[in-house]
CSV table of C-alpha atoms in Angstrom, one decimal:
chain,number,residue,atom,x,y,z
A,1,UNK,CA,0.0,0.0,0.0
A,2,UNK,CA,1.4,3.7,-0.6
A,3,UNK,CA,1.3,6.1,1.3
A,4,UNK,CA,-1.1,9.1,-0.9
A,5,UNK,CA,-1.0,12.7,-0.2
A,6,UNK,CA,-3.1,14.6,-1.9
A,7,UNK,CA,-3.5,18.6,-2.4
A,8,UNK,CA,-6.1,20.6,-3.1
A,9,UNK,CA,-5.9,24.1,-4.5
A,10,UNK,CA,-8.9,26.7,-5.9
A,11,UNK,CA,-9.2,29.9,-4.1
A,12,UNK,CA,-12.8,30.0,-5.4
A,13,UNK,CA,-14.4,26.8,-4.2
A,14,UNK,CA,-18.0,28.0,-4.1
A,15,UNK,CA,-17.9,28.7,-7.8
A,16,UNK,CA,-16.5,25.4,-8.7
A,17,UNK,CA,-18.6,22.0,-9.8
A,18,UNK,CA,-15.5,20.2,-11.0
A,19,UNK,CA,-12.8,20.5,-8.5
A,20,UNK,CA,-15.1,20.6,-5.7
A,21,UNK,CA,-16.7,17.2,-7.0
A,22,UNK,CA,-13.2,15.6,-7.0
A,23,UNK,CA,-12.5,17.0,-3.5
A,24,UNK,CA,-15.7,15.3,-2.2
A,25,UNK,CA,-14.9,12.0,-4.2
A,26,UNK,CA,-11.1,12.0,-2.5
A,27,UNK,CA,-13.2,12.1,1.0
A,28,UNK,CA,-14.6,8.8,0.3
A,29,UNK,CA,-11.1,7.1,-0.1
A,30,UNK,CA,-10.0,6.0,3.2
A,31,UNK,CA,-6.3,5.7,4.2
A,32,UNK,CA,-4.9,9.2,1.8
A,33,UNK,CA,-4.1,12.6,3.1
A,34,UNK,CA,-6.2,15.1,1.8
A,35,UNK,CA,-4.9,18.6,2.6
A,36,UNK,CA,-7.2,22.1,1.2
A,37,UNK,CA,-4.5,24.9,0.8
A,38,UNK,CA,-6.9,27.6,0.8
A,39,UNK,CA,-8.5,26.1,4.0
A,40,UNK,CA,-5.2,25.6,5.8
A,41,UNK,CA,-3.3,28.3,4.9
A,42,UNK,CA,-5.9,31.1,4.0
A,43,UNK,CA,-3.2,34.2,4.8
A,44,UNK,CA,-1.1,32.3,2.8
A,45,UNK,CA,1.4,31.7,5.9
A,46,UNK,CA,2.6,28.0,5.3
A,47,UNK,CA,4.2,25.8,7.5
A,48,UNK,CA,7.1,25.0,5.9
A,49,UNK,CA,8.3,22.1,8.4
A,50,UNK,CA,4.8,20.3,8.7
A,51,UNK,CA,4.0,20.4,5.1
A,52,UNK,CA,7.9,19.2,4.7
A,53,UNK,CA,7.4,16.5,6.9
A,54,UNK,CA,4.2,15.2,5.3
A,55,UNK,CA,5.9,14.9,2.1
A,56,UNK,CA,8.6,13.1,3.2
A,57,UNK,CA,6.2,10.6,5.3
A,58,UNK,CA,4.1,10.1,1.5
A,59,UNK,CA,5.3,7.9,-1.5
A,60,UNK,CA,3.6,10.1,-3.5
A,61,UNK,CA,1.8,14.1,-3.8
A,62,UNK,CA,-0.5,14.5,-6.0
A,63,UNK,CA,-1.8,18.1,-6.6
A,64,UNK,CA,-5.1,19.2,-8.0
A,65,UNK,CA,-6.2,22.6,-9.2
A,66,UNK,CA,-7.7,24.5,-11.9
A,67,UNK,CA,-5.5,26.2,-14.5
A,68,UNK,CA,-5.5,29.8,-13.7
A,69,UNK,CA,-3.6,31.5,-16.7
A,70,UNK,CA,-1.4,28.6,-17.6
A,71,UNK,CA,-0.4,27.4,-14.2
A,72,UNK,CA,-1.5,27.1,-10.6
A,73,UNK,CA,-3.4,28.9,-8.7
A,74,UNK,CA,-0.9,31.5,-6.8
A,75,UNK,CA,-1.0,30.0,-3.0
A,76,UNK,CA,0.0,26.2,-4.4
A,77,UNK,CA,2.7,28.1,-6.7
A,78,UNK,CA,4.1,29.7,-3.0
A,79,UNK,CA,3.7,26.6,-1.5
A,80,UNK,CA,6.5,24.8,-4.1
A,81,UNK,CA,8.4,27.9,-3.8
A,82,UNK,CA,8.7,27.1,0.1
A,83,UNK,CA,8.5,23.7,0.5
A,84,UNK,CA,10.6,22.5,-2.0
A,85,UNK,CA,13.5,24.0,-1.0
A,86,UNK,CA,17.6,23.9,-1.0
A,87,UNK,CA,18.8,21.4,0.8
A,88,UNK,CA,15.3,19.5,1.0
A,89,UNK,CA,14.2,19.2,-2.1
A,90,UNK,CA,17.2,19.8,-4.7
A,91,UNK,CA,20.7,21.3,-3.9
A,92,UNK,CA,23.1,20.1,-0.8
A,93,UNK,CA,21.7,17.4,0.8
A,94,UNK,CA,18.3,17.9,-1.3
A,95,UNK,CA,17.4,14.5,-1.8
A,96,UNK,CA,14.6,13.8,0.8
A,97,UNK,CA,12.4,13.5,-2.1
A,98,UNK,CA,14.2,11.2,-4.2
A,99,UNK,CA,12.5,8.5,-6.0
A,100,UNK,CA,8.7,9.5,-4.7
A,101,UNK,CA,5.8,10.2,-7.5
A,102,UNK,CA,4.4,13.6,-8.7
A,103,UNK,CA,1.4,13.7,-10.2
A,104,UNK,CA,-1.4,16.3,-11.0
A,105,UNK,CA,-4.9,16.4,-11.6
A,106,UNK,CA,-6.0,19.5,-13.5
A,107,UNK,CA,-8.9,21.3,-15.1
A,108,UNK,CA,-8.7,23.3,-18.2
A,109,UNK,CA,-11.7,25.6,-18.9
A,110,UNK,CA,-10.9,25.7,-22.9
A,111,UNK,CA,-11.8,22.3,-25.2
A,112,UNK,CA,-8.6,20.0,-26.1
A,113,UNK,CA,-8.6,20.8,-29.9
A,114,UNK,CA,-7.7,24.4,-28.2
A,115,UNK,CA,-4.8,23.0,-26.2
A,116,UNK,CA,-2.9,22.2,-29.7
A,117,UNK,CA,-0.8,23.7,-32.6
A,118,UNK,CA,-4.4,24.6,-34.5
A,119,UNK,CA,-5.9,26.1,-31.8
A,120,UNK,CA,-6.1,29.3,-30.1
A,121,UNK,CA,-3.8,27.9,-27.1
A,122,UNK,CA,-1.2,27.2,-29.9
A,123,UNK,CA,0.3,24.6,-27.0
A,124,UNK,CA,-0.5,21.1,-26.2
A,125,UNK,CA,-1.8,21.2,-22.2
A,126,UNK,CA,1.5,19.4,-21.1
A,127,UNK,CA,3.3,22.5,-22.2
A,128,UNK,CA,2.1,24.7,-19.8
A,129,UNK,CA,2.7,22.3,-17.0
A,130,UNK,CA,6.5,21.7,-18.2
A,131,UNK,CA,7.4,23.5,-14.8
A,132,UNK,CA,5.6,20.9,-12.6
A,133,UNK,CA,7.5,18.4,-14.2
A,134,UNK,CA,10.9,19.6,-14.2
A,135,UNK,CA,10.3,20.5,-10.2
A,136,UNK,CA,9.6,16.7,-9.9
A,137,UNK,CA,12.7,15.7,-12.0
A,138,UNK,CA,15.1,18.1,-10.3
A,139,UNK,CA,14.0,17.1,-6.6
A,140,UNK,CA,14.5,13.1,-7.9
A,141,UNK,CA,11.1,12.3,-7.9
A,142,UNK,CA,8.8,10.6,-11.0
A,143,UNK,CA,6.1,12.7,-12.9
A,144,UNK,CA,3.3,10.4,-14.5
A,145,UNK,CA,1.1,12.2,-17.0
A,146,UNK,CA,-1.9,14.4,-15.4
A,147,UNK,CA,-5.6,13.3,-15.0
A,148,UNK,CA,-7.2,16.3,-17.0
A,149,UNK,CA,-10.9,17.3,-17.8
A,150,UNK,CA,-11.2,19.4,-20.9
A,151,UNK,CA,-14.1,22.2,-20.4
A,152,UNK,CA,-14.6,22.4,-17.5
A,153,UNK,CA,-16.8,24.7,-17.0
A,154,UNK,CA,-19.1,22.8,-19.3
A,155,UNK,CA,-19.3,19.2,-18.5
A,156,UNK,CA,-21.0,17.4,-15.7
A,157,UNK,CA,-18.7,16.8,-13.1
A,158,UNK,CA,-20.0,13.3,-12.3
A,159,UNK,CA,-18.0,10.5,-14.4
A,160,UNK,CA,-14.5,12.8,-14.0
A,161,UNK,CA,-14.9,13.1,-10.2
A,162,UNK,CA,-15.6,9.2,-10.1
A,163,UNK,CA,-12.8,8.5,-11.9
A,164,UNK,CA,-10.6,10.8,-9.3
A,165,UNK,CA,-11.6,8.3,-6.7
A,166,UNK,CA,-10.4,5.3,-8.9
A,167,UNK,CA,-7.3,6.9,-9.0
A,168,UNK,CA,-6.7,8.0,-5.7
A,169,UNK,CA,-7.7,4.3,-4.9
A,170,UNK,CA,-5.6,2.4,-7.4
A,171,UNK,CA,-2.3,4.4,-6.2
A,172,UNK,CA,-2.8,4.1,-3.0
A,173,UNK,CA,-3.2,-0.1,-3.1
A,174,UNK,CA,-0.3,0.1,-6.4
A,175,UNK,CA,-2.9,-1.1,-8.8
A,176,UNK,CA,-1.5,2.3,-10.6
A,177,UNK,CA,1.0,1.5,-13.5
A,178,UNK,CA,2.9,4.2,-13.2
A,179,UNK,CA,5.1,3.4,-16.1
A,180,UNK,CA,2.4,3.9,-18.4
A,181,UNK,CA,1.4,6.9,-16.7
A,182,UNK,CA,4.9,8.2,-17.4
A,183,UNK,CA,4.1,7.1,-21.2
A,184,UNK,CA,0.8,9.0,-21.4
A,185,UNK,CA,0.0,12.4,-22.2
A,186,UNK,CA,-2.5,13.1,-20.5
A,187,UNK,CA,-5.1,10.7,-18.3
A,188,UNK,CA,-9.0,11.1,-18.2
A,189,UNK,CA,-11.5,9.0,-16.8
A,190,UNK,CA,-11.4,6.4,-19.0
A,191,UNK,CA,-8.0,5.8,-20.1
A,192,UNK,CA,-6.8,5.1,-16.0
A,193,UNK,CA,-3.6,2.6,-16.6
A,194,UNK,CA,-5.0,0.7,-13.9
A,195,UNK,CA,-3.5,-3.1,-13.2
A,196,UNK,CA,-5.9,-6.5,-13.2
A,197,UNK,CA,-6.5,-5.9,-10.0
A,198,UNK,CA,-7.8,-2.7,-9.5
């Protein structure tokens, strides 16, 4: 079993059907840590230690929010800034994240044909979230593609926040191939690269 830690940021929850669907899916899934940013730190004072300690007591962190102008929203972007830091996460003695799993779980308000070379994004989603990735790779850790709904603000919440649980559930008991997930893209609901047993 691995050890799940799971983020949540959207500084405007009430407005969200999405992200708040897949926060109330990941309460159903027993044995993960499920931490809300903007609940915890809401002055945007983080504990550096504590949220240091939690990460080096997971296997994996997996972070959720919607895209706000090609990246995170700002407190999850301070939070990186803070937490993965010299000597923890990269530099001199940086290597207390070595060999864990990144992965995120993003929402994209705009379609996927406009998250390519022909549409009006010009850039493939996974472009945008290059810097997530090359955190994970410099602080030693493994980046498997992200579970991402397209339009957001559109579609019914219901199948995409199931399949948030399925995930949350299948890395938590390793039914998650994470070597296909490094092969992928992207992930939605239905393409999981879930094991037999899962």
């Amino acid at each position: 079993m691995a050890a799940l830690l799971h983020y949540y940021a959207h500084p405007g929850q009430r407005f969200s059907q999405v992200n708040s669907a897949m926060w109330r899916a990941a309460q159903t899934v027993e044995a993960i840590t499920s931490v809300d940013l903007y609940r915890d730190y809401p002055r945007h004072i983080i504990d550096v230690g504590h949220e240091q300690r939690l990460i080096a007591d997971h296997d994996a962190v997996l972070l959720q929010f919607p895209l706000f102008w090609y990246s995170s929203p700002s407190l999850l972007k301070e939070w990186i800034d803070l937490v993965f830091a010299d000597g923890f996460a990269y530099g001199e003695g940086g290597d207390k994240l070595r060999g864990k799993r990144m992965m995120l779980a993003v929402t994209a308000s705009a379609s996927q044909q406009a998250y390519s070379p022909e549409g009006y994004q010009h850039y493939p989603l996974r472009t945008f979230l290059t810097p997530f990735e090359q955190t994970a790779r410099l602080s030693m850790m493994r980046f498997g593609a992200p579970y991402v709904m397209f339009e957001a603000l559109k579609a019914a919440p219901g199948a995409h926040a199931a399949g948030f649980a399925r995930l949350l559930t299948a890395i938590r008991d390793d039914h998650f191939d994470w070597d296909r997930a490094e092969q992928a893209e992207i992930l939605t609901h239905d393409t999981l690269p879930l094991t037999e047993k899962a």
